PDB file of C-alpha atoms and ligand atoms in Angstrom:
ATOM      1  CA  MET Q  32     146.146  83.894 132.034  1.00  0.00           C
ATOM      2  CA  THR Q  33     148.879  82.100 130.059  1.00  0.00           C
ATOM      3  CA  LYS Q  34     151.087  84.172 127.799  1.00  0.00           C
ATOM      4  CA  LYS Q  35     149.895  83.979 124.186  1.00  0.00           C
ATOM      5  CA  THR Q  36     152.528  83.709 121.444  1.00  0.00           C
ATOM      6  CA  ASP Q  37     152.166  85.658 118.198  1.00  0.00           C
ATOM      7  CA  ALA Q  38     151.810  83.224 115.274  1.00  0.00           C
ATOM      8  CA  ILE Q  39     149.501  85.421 113.158  1.00  0.00           C
ATOM      9  CA  TYR Q  40     151.764  85.384 110.071  1.00  0.00           C
ATOM     10  CA  ALA Q  41     153.176  81.882 110.593  1.00  0.00           C
ATOM     11  CA  ALA Q  42     151.082  80.168 107.881  1.00  0.00           C
ATOM     12  CA  PRO Q  43     151.233  81.226 104.206  1.00  0.00           C
ATOM     13  CA  LEU Q  44     148.438  83.661 103.342  1.00  0.00           C
ATOM     14  CA  GLN Q  45     146.667  83.596  99.961  1.00  0.00           C
ATOM     15  CA  GLU Q  46     145.818  87.253 100.115  1.00  0.00           C
ATOM     16  CA  MET Q  47     147.590  89.903 102.160  1.00  0.00           C
ATOM     17  CA  ILE Q  48     145.199  92.049 104.171  1.00  0.00           C
ATOM     18  CA  ASP Q  49     146.454  95.368 105.582  1.00  0.00           C
ATOM     19  CA  PHE Q  50     147.480  95.066 109.246  1.00  0.00           C
ATOM     20  CA  GLN Q  51     144.732  95.856 111.774  1.00  0.00           C
ATOM     21  CA  PHE Q  52     144.727  96.146 115.567  1.00  0.00           C
ATOM     22  CA  ASN Q  53     141.884  93.611 115.926  1.00  0.00           C
ATOM     23  CA  GLU Q  54     141.053  90.923 118.549  1.00  0.00           C
ATOM     24  CA  ARG Q  55     143.641  88.469 117.136  1.00  0.00           C
ATOM     25  CA  VAL Q  56     146.407  91.056 117.462  1.00  0.00           C
ATOM     26  CA  VAL Q  57     145.250  92.190 120.912  1.00  0.00           C
ATOM     27  CA  ALA Q  58     145.396  88.603 122.235  1.00  0.00           C
ATOM     28  CA  VAL Q  59     149.115  88.321 121.357  1.00  0.00           C
ATOM     29  CA  PHE Q  60     150.106  92.009 121.508  1.00  0.00           C
ATOM     30  CA  PRO Q  61     152.545  91.975 124.492  1.00  0.00           C
ATOM     31  CA  ASP Q  62     154.421  89.033 122.921  1.00  0.00           C
ATOM     32  CA  MET Q  63     154.313  90.589 119.427  1.00  0.00           C
ATOM     33  CA  ILE Q  64     155.657  93.999 120.406  1.00  0.00           C
ATOM     34  CA  GLN Q  65     158.439  92.648 122.635  1.00  0.00           C
ATOM     35  CA  ARG Q  66     159.656  90.226 119.947  1.00  0.00           C
ATOM     36  CA  SER Q  67     159.364  92.853 117.184  1.00  0.00           C
ATOM     37  CA  VAL Q  68     160.550  96.150 118.681  1.00  0.00           C
ATOM     38  CA  PRO Q  69     164.142  96.099 119.973  1.00  0.00           C
ATOM     39  CA  GLY Q  70     164.303  97.786 123.370  1.00  0.00           C
ATOM     40  CA  TYR Q  71     160.515  97.998 123.860  1.00  0.00           C
ATOM     41  CA  GLY Q  72     160.669  97.045 127.568  1.00  0.00           C
ATOM     42  CA  MET Q  73     163.484  99.494 128.204  1.00  0.00           C
ATOM     43  CA  ILE Q  74     161.624 102.285 126.423  1.00  0.00           C
ATOM     44  CA  ILE Q  75     158.483 101.636 128.502  1.00  0.00           C
ATOM     45  CA  SER Q  76     160.441 101.709 131.802  1.00  0.00           C
ATOM     46  CA  ASN Q  77     162.194 104.913 130.820  1.00  0.00           C
ATOM     47  CA  ILE Q  78     158.927 106.606 129.815  1.00  0.00           C
ATOM     48  CA  GLY Q  79     158.130 106.152 133.523  1.00  0.00           C
ATOM     49  CA  ILE Q  80     161.450 107.762 134.472  1.00  0.00           C
ATOM     50  CA  LEU Q  81     160.910 110.696 132.074  1.00  0.00           C
ATOM     51  CA  ALA Q  82     157.341 111.188 133.302  1.00  0.00           C
ATOM     52  CA  ALA Q  83     158.520 111.229 136.930  1.00  0.00           C
ATOM     53  CA  LYS Q  84     160.898 114.053 136.040  1.00  0.00           C
ATOM     54  CA  TYR Q  85     158.586 116.161 133.871  1.00  0.00           C
ATOM     55  CA  ALA Q  86     155.025 115.580 135.123  1.00  0.00           C
ATOM     56  CA  GLN Q  87     153.780 118.773 136.749  1.00  0.00           C
ATOM     57  CA  ALA Q  88     151.367 119.071 139.666  1.00  0.00           C
ATOM     58  CA  GLY Q  89     147.768 119.555 138.547  1.00  0.00           C
ATOM     59  CA  SER Q  90     148.480 118.612 134.916  1.00  0.00           C
ATOM     60  CA  ARG Q  91     147.564 115.846 132.497  1.00  0.00           C
ATOM     61  CA  CYS Q  92     149.716 113.185 130.854  1.00  0.00           C
ATOM     62  CA  TYR Q  93     148.580 111.750 127.530  1.00  0.00           C
ATOM     63  CA  ASP Q  94     149.404 108.321 126.098  1.00  0.00           C
ATOM     64  CA  LEU Q  95     148.263 108.581 122.463  1.00  0.00           C
ATOM     65  CA  GLY Q  96     147.879 105.239 120.664  1.00  0.00           C
ATOM     66  CA  CYS Q  97     148.187 103.541 124.049  1.00  0.00           C
ATOM     67  CA  SER Q  98     147.389  99.953 122.912  1.00  0.00           C
ATOM     68  CA  LEU Q  99     147.123  98.013 126.207  1.00  0.00           C
ATOM     69  CA  GLY Q 100     148.376 100.976 128.235  1.00  0.00           C
ATOM     70  CA  ALA Q 101     151.944  99.845 129.017  1.00  0.00           C
ATOM     71  CA  ALA Q 102     153.339 103.407 128.923  1.00  0.00           C
ATOM     72  CA  SER Q 103     150.449 104.691 131.070  1.00  0.00           C
ATOM     73  CA  LEU Q 104     151.102 102.013 133.695  1.00  0.00           C
ATOM     74  CA  ALA Q 105     154.829 102.884 133.707  1.00  0.00           C
ATOM     75  CA  MET Q 106     153.995 106.586 134.144  1.00  0.00           C
ATOM     76  CA  ARG Q 107     151.436 105.868 136.854  1.00  0.00           C
ATOM     77  CA  GLN Q 108     153.984 103.901 138.880  1.00  0.00           C
ATOM     78  CA  ARG Q 109     156.569 106.687 138.784  1.00  0.00           C
ATOM     79  CA  ILE Q 110     154.734 110.027 138.882  1.00  0.00           C
ATOM     80  CA  ASN Q 111     154.913 111.604 142.294  1.00  0.00           C
ATOM     81  CA  GLN Q 112     153.084 114.904 141.787  1.00  0.00           C
ATOM     82  CA  PRO Q 113     149.683 115.831 143.246  1.00  0.00           C
ATOM     83  CA  ASP Q 114     146.515 116.067 141.119  1.00  0.00           C
ATOM     84  CA  CYS Q 115     147.905 114.458 137.976  1.00  0.00           C
ATOM     85  CA  GLY Q 116     145.767 112.399 135.621  1.00  0.00           C
ATOM     86  CA  ILE Q 117     146.696 110.169 132.697  1.00  0.00           C
ATOM     87  CA  ILE Q 118     144.544 110.025 129.571  1.00  0.00           C
ATOM     88  CA  ALA Q 119     145.233 106.951 127.435  1.00  0.00           C
ATOM     89  CA  VAL Q 120     143.714 106.963 123.953  1.00  0.00           C
ATOM     90  CA  ASP Q 121     143.417 104.250 121.306  1.00  0.00           C
ATOM     91  CA  ASN Q 122     140.978 103.821 118.433  1.00  0.00           C
ATOM     92  CA  SER Q 123     140.983 100.013 118.584  1.00  0.00           C
ATOM     93  CA  PRO Q 124     137.979  98.917 120.715  1.00  0.00           C
ATOM     94  CA  ALA Q 125     139.653  95.521 121.336  1.00  0.00           C
ATOM     95  CA  MET Q 126     142.819  97.221 122.675  1.00  0.00           C
ATOM     96  CA  ILE Q 127     140.844  99.504 125.011  1.00  0.00           C
ATOM     97  CA  GLU Q 128     138.653  96.656 126.299  1.00  0.00           C
ATOM     98  CA  ARG Q 129     141.708  94.525 127.180  1.00  0.00           C
ATOM     99  CA  GLY Q 130     143.649  97.576 128.395  1.00  0.00           C
ATOM    100  CA  ARG Q 131     140.854  98.393 130.867  1.00  0.00           C
ATOM    101  CA  GLU Q 132     141.002  94.827 132.243  1.00  0.00           C
ATOM    102  CA  LEU Q 133     144.771  95.131 132.772  1.00  0.00           C
ATOM    103  CA  LEU Q 134     144.381  98.575 134.328  1.00  0.00           C
ATOM    104  CA  ALA Q 135     141.802  97.240 136.797  1.00  0.00           C
ATOM    105  CA  ARG Q 136     144.333  94.597 137.902  1.00  0.00           C
ATOM    106  CA  ASP Q 137     147.086  97.165 138.537  1.00  0.00           C
ATOM    107  CA  SER Q 138     147.368  96.939 142.293  1.00  0.00           C
ATOM    108  CA  VAL Q 139     148.850 100.378 143.051  1.00  0.00           C
ATOM    109  CA  PRO Q 140     146.309 102.873 141.710  1.00  0.00           C
ATOM    110  CA  THR Q 141     148.163 106.094 142.464  1.00  0.00           C
ATOM    111  CA  VAL Q 142     147.610 108.403 139.504  1.00  0.00           C
ATOM    112  CA  PRO Q 143     144.169 107.894 137.893  1.00  0.00           C
ATOM    113  CA  VAL Q 144     144.231 106.591 134.299  1.00  0.00           C
ATOM    114  CA  THR Q 145     141.262 107.160 131.979  1.00  0.00           C
ATOM    115  CA  MET Q 146     141.218 104.902 128.920  1.00  0.00           C
ATOM    116  CA  VAL Q 147     139.387 106.416 125.976  1.00  0.00           C
ATOM    117  CA  CYS Q 148     138.408 104.642 122.750  1.00  0.00           C
ATOM    118  CA  ALA Q 149     138.756 107.421 120.174  1.00  0.00           C
ATOM    119  CA  ASP Q 150     140.715 108.664 117.209  1.00  0.00           C
ATOM    120  CA  LEU Q 151     143.605 110.558 118.798  1.00  0.00           C
ATOM    121  CA  GLN Q 152     143.123 113.248 116.152  1.00  0.00           C
ATOM    122  CA  GLU Q 153     139.803 114.086 117.801  1.00  0.00           C
ATOM    123  CA  VAL Q 154     140.980 114.224 121.402  1.00  0.00           C
ATOM    124  CA  ALA Q 155     141.616 117.670 122.887  1.00  0.00           C
ATOM    125  CA  ILE Q 156     145.101 118.045 124.380  1.00  0.00           C
ATOM    126  CA  GLU Q 157     145.021 120.515 127.244  1.00  0.00           C
ATOM    127  CA  ASN Q 158     147.006 121.354 130.358  1.00  0.00           C
ATOM    128  CA  ALA Q 159     149.549 118.674 129.432  1.00  0.00           C
ATOM    129  CA  SER Q 160     152.974 118.165 130.984  1.00  0.00           C
ATOM    130  CA  VAL Q 161     153.838 114.833 129.324  1.00  0.00           C
ATOM    131  CA  VAL Q 162     152.601 113.563 125.950  1.00  0.00           C
ATOM    132  CA  VAL Q 163     153.619 110.095 124.741  1.00  0.00           C
ATOM    133  CA  LEU Q 164     153.476 108.934 121.131  1.00  0.00           C
ATOM    134  CA  ASN Q 165     155.108 105.527 121.602  1.00  0.00           C
ATOM    135  CA  PHE Q 166     155.176 103.986 118.102  1.00  0.00           C
ATOM    136  CA  THR Q 167     151.931 105.682 117.099  1.00  0.00           C
ATOM    137  CA  LEU Q 168     152.808 108.613 114.797  1.00  0.00           C
ATOM    138  CA  GLN Q 169     153.996 106.074 112.205  1.00  0.00           C
ATOM    139  CA  PHE Q 170     150.334 105.007 111.754  1.00  0.00           C
ATOM    140  CA  ILE Q 171     149.082 108.580 111.150  1.00  0.00           C
ATOM    141  CA  PRO Q 172     149.017 109.620 107.451  1.00  0.00           C
ATOM    142  CA  PRO Q 173     152.197 111.687 106.845  1.00  0.00           C
ATOM    143  CA  ALA Q 174     150.238 114.721 105.605  1.00  0.00           C
ATOM    144  CA  GLN Q 175     148.452 114.943 108.997  1.00  0.00           C
ATOM    145  CA  ARG Q 176     151.538 114.586 111.190  1.00  0.00           C
ATOM    146  CA  LEU Q 177     152.621 118.235 111.405  1.00  0.00           C
ATOM    147  CA  ALA Q 178     149.132 119.404 112.454  1.00  0.00           C
ATOM    148  CA  LEU Q 179     149.076 116.760 115.211  1.00  0.00           C
ATOM    149  CA  ILE Q 180     152.513 117.744 116.547  1.00  0.00           C
ATOM    150  CA  GLN Q 181     151.465 121.421 116.447  1.00  0.00           C
ATOM    151  CA  ARG Q 182     148.312 120.582 118.415  1.00  0.00           C
ATOM    152  CA  ILE Q 183     150.403 118.673 120.990  1.00  0.00           C
ATOM    153  CA  PHE Q 184     152.825 121.627 121.280  1.00  0.00           C
ATOM    154  CA  ALA Q 185     149.885 124.005 121.828  1.00  0.00           C
ATOM    155  CA  GLY Q 186     148.417 121.734 124.542  1.00  0.00           C
ATOM    156  CA  LEU Q 187     151.699 121.388 126.462  1.00  0.00           C
ATOM    157  CA  LYS Q 188     152.535 123.609 129.404  1.00  0.00           C
ATOM    158  CA  PRO Q 189     155.919 125.379 129.340  1.00  0.00           C
ATOM    159  CA  GLY Q 190     158.536 122.832 130.430  1.00  0.00           C
ATOM    160  CA  GLY Q 191     156.320 119.954 129.269  1.00  0.00           C
ATOM    161  CA  ILE Q 192     157.644 117.134 127.071  1.00  0.00           C
ATOM    162  CA  LEU Q 193     156.696 115.048 124.065  1.00  0.00           C
ATOM    163  CA  ILE Q 194     158.182 111.538 123.976  1.00  0.00           C
ATOM    164  CA  LEU Q 195     158.173 110.337 120.372  1.00  0.00           C
ATOM    165  CA  SER Q 196     159.192 106.742 119.611  1.00  0.00           C
ATOM    166  CA  GLU Q 197     159.175 105.528 116.014  1.00  0.00           C
ATOM    167  CA  LYS Q 198     160.472 102.946 113.598  1.00  0.00           C
ATOM    168  CA  ILE Q 199     162.785 105.089 111.486  1.00  0.00           C
ATOM    169  CA  ALA Q 200     163.881 105.156 107.851  1.00  0.00           C
ATOM    170  CA  PHE Q 201     167.306 106.110 106.482  1.00  0.00           C
ATOM    171  CA  SER Q 202     167.899 108.279 103.429  1.00  0.00           C
ATOM    172  CA  GLU Q 203     170.994 106.348 102.303  1.00  0.00           C
ATOM    173  CA  PRO Q 204     170.031 102.914 100.887  1.00  0.00           C
ATOM    174  CA  GLY Q 205     173.139 101.275 102.434  1.00  0.00           C
ATOM    175  CA  ARG Q 206     172.200 102.387 105.948  1.00  0.00           C
ATOM    176  CA  GLN Q 207     168.549 101.472 105.392  1.00  0.00           C
ATOM    177  CA  HIS Q 208     169.619  97.960 104.387  1.00  0.00           C
ATOM    178  CA  PHE Q 209     172.057  97.656 107.323  1.00  0.00           C
ATOM    179  CA  HIS Q 210     169.460  98.538 109.985  1.00  0.00           C
ATOM    180  CA  GLU Q 211     166.638  96.595 108.322  1.00  0.00           C
ATOM    181  CA  GLU Q 212     168.768  93.443 108.125  1.00  0.00           C
ATOM    182  CA  LEU Q 213     169.750  93.752 111.797  1.00  0.00           C
ATOM    183  CA  HIS Q 214     166.090  94.227 112.748  1.00  0.00           C
ATOM    184  CA  HIS Q 215     165.191  91.071 110.823  1.00  0.00           C
ATOM    185  CA  ASP Q 216     168.037  89.233 112.600  1.00  0.00           C
ATOM    186  CA  PHE Q 217     166.571  90.471 115.907  1.00  0.00           C
ATOM    187  CA  LYS Q 218     163.159  89.061 114.919  1.00  0.00           C
ATOM    188  CA  ARG Q 219     164.692  85.746 113.802  1.00  0.00           C
ATOM    189  CA  ALA Q 220     166.568  85.525 117.112  1.00  0.00           C
ATOM    190  CA  ASN Q 221     163.184  85.969 118.806  1.00  0.00           C
ATOM    191  CA  GLY Q 222     161.728  82.995 116.954  1.00  0.00           C
ATOM    192  CA  TYR Q 223     160.016  84.576 113.936  1.00  0.00           C
ATOM    193  CA  SER Q 224     160.465  82.701 110.646  1.00  0.00           C
ATOM    194  CA  ASP Q 225     161.414  84.358 107.347  1.00  0.00           C
ATOM    195  CA  LEU Q 226     157.823  83.788 106.163  1.00  0.00           C
ATOM    196  CA  GLU Q 227     156.387  85.545 109.236  1.00  0.00           C
ATOM    197  CA  ILE Q 228     158.822  88.448 108.812  1.00  0.00           C
ATOM    198  CA  SER Q 229     158.019  88.959 105.142  1.00  0.00           C
ATOM    199  CA  GLN Q 230     154.220  88.542 105.495  1.00  0.00           C
ATOM    200  CA  LYS Q 231     154.092  90.997 108.433  1.00  0.00           C
ATOM    201  CA  ARG Q 232     156.191  93.441 106.453  1.00  0.00           C
ATOM    202  CA  SER Q 233     153.748  93.293 103.507  1.00  0.00           C
ATOM    203  CA  ALA Q 234     150.725  93.690 105.817  1.00  0.00           C
ATOM    204  CA  LEU Q 235     152.255  96.813 107.387  1.00  0.00           C
ATOM    205  CA  GLU Q 236     153.461  98.390 104.153  1.00  0.00           C
ATOM    206  CA  LYS Q 237     150.494 100.713 103.582  1.00  0.00           C
ATOM    207  CA  VAL Q 238     149.486 101.380 107.185  1.00  0.00           C
ATOM    208  CA  MET Q 239     152.837 102.110 108.857  1.00  0.00           C
ATOM    209  CA  ILE Q 240     155.051 104.719 107.189  1.00  0.00           C
ATOM    210  CA  PRO Q 241     158.440 105.359 108.848  1.00  0.00           C
ATOM    211  CA  GLU Q 242     160.339 108.596 108.263  1.00  0.00           C
ATOM    212  CA  THR Q 243     163.954 109.637 108.837  1.00  0.00           C
ATOM    213  CA  LEU Q 244     165.145 111.059 112.160  1.00  0.00           C
ATOM    214  CA  ALA Q 245     165.956 114.321 110.327  1.00  0.00           C
ATOM    215  CA  CYS Q 246     162.346 114.538 109.131  1.00  0.00           C
ATOM    216  CA  HIS Q 247     161.024 114.014 112.700  1.00  0.00           C
ATOM    217  CA  ARG Q 248     163.391 116.613 114.124  1.00  0.00           C
ATOM    218  CA  GLU Q 249     162.525 119.190 111.456  1.00  0.00           C
ATOM    219  CA  ARG Q 250     158.820 118.666 112.139  1.00  0.00           C
ATOM    220  CA  LEU Q 251     159.307 119.039 115.904  1.00  0.00           C
ATOM    221  CA  GLN Q 252     161.191 122.267 115.294  1.00  0.00           C
ATOM    222  CA  ALA Q 253     158.564 123.534 112.828  1.00  0.00           C
ATOM    223  CA  ALA Q 254     155.880 122.876 115.475  1.00  0.00           C
ATOM    224  CA  GLY Q 255     157.775 125.076 117.956  1.00  0.00           C
ATOM    225  CA  PHE Q 256     159.918 122.679 120.005  1.00  0.00           C
ATOM    226  CA  SER Q 257     163.257 124.396 120.507  1.00  0.00           C
ATOM    227  CA  SER Q 258     165.148 121.143 121.038  1.00  0.00           C
ATOM    228  CA  SER Q 259     164.749 117.417 120.615  1.00  0.00           C
ATOM    229  CA  ASP Q 260     167.080 114.767 121.994  1.00  0.00           C
ATOM    230  CA  LEU Q 261     167.576 111.219 120.807  1.00  0.00           C
ATOM    231  CA  TRP Q 262     167.545 109.280 124.077  1.00  0.00           C
ATOM    232  CA  PHE Q 263     167.183 105.785 122.598  1.00  0.00           C
ATOM    233  CA  GLN Q 264     168.088 104.017 119.372  1.00  0.00           C
ATOM    234  CA  CYS Q 265     168.501 100.356 118.524  1.00  0.00           C
ATOM    235  CA  PHE Q 266     168.776  99.564 114.806  1.00  0.00           C
ATOM    236  CA  ASN Q 267     165.814 101.272 113.079  1.00  0.00           C
ATOM    237  CA  PHE Q 268     163.874 102.022 116.266  1.00  0.00           C
ATOM    238  CA  ALA Q 269     164.362 105.330 118.026  1.00  0.00           C
ATOM    239  CA  SER Q 270     162.869 107.579 120.667  1.00  0.00           C
ATOM    240  CA  LEU Q 271     163.145 111.357 120.937  1.00  0.00           C
ATOM    241  CA  VAL Q 272     162.239 113.674 123.756  1.00  0.00           C
ATOM    242  CA  ALA Q 273     161.283 117.251 122.878  1.00  0.00           C
ATOM    243  CA  ILE Q 274     160.834 119.923 125.550  1.00  0.00           C
ATOM    244  CA  LYS Q 275     158.531 122.947 125.267  1.00  0.00           C
TER     245      LYS Q 275
HETATM  246  C1  GEK L 180     152.684 100.865 123.641  1.00  0.00           C
HETATM  247  N1  GEK L 180     151.939 102.886 122.532  1.00  0.00           N
HETATM  248  O1  GEK L 180     152.534  99.667 123.957  1.00  0.00           O
HETATM  249  N2  GEK L 180     143.924 107.089 117.058  1.00  0.00           N
HETATM  250  C2  GEK L 180     144.140 106.331 118.165  1.00  0.00           C
HETATM  251  N3  GEK L 180     144.944 105.235 118.184  1.00  0.00           N
HETATM  252  C3  GEK L 180     145.554 104.902 117.030  1.00  0.00           C
HETATM  253  C4  GEK L 180     145.385 105.642 115.841  1.00  0.00           C
HETATM  254  C5  GEK L 180     144.525 106.771 115.889  1.00  0.00           C
HETATM  255  N4  GEK L 180     144.309 107.527 114.806  1.00  0.00           N
HETATM  256  N5  GEK L 180     146.116 105.050 114.860  1.00  0.00           N
HETATM  257  C6  GEK L 180     146.732 103.983 115.421  1.00  0.00           C
HETATM  258  N6  GEK L 180     146.391 103.882 116.724  1.00  0.00           N
HETATM  259  C7  GEK L 180     151.824 101.437 122.562  1.00  0.00           C
HETATM  260  C8  GEK L 180     152.152 100.789 121.238  1.00  0.00           C
HETATM  261  S1  GEK L 180     151.034 100.353 118.756  1.00  0.00           S
HETATM  262  C9  GEK L 180     152.522 100.196 117.894  1.00  0.00           C
HETATM  263  C10 GEK L 180     151.492 101.462 120.068  1.00  0.00           C
HETATM  264  C11 GEK L 180     152.667  98.956 117.115  1.00  0.00           C
HETATM  265  C12 GEK L 180     146.825 102.872 117.694  1.00  0.00           C
HETATM  266  C13 GEK L 180     146.623 101.422 117.274  1.00  0.00           C
HETATM  267  O2  GEK L 180     145.304 100.981 117.506  1.00  0.00           O
HETATM  268  C14 GEK L 180     147.663 100.699 118.138  1.00  0.00           C
HETATM  269  O3  GEK L 180     147.115 100.225 119.345  1.00  0.00           O
HETATM  270  C15 GEK L 180     148.709 101.772 118.412  1.00  0.00           C
HETATM  271  O4  GEK L 180     148.225 102.988 117.861  1.00  0.00           O
HETATM  272  C16 GEK L 180     150.073 101.486 117.789  1.00  0.00           C
HETATM  273  O5  GEK L 180     153.523 101.599 124.190  1.00  0.00           O
HETATM  274  O6  GEK L 180     151.882  98.004 117.272  1.00  0.00           O
HETATM  275  O7  GEK L 180     153.663  98.911 116.298  1.00  0.00           O
END
């Protein structure tokens, strides 16, 4: 299949509709995420590296808000422990349908991956050694975030990890502006026009709510994680790893 380019916000829109993970987005998703999230490919590869180090024999790895399953495929390629399984969850039927097609094409089926179409809030997290929230928590209403992180902590085995990647906000307006501008420059350098950047931003405004790194770290601590490390940051995109 030829690579499809994201041009969803290229034409002026009369009415801005809140962003949805529908068929149009799914068709261009790999292009969209790579051109929009600085370091996405590197984060995915290193989720594989982290999973190889922390996956425990006989345990489960969860990829919550998996989209097309990129993080699950990276984990599957790297994990070298017996009796592991990966559970990949997304509530967009179009994402899961396409993700299952891509999974079926993955030629080295080592660790089994089960793709589930469900609200991640309703999926039990049990016997887990690795939990991935790769740019997903930002779509969960802020008031529900602590309960989710607590549930993940409870479902993790001792020594298990949560990998949390997010678009982040900054409390000082000057720093917020600095990182936001650089992110927009990154998008422009990847071929997005100013119109596309501003229309996408408006569409995401109500559905994606970034928080500061301090807020994420406090929540991780409140949920019981004794430490969290920032292992990646580029502009206003960051990834933390918290160990139980
Ligand atoms: C990747 N992790 O490529 N339950 C399940 N899925 C959800 C929920 C929910 N309540 N809310 C949002 N999603 C992926 C990228 S994308 C990030 C993650 C982005 C799903 C939503 O359907 C979408 O597929 C995903 O979370 C967020 O590594 O597009 O910015």
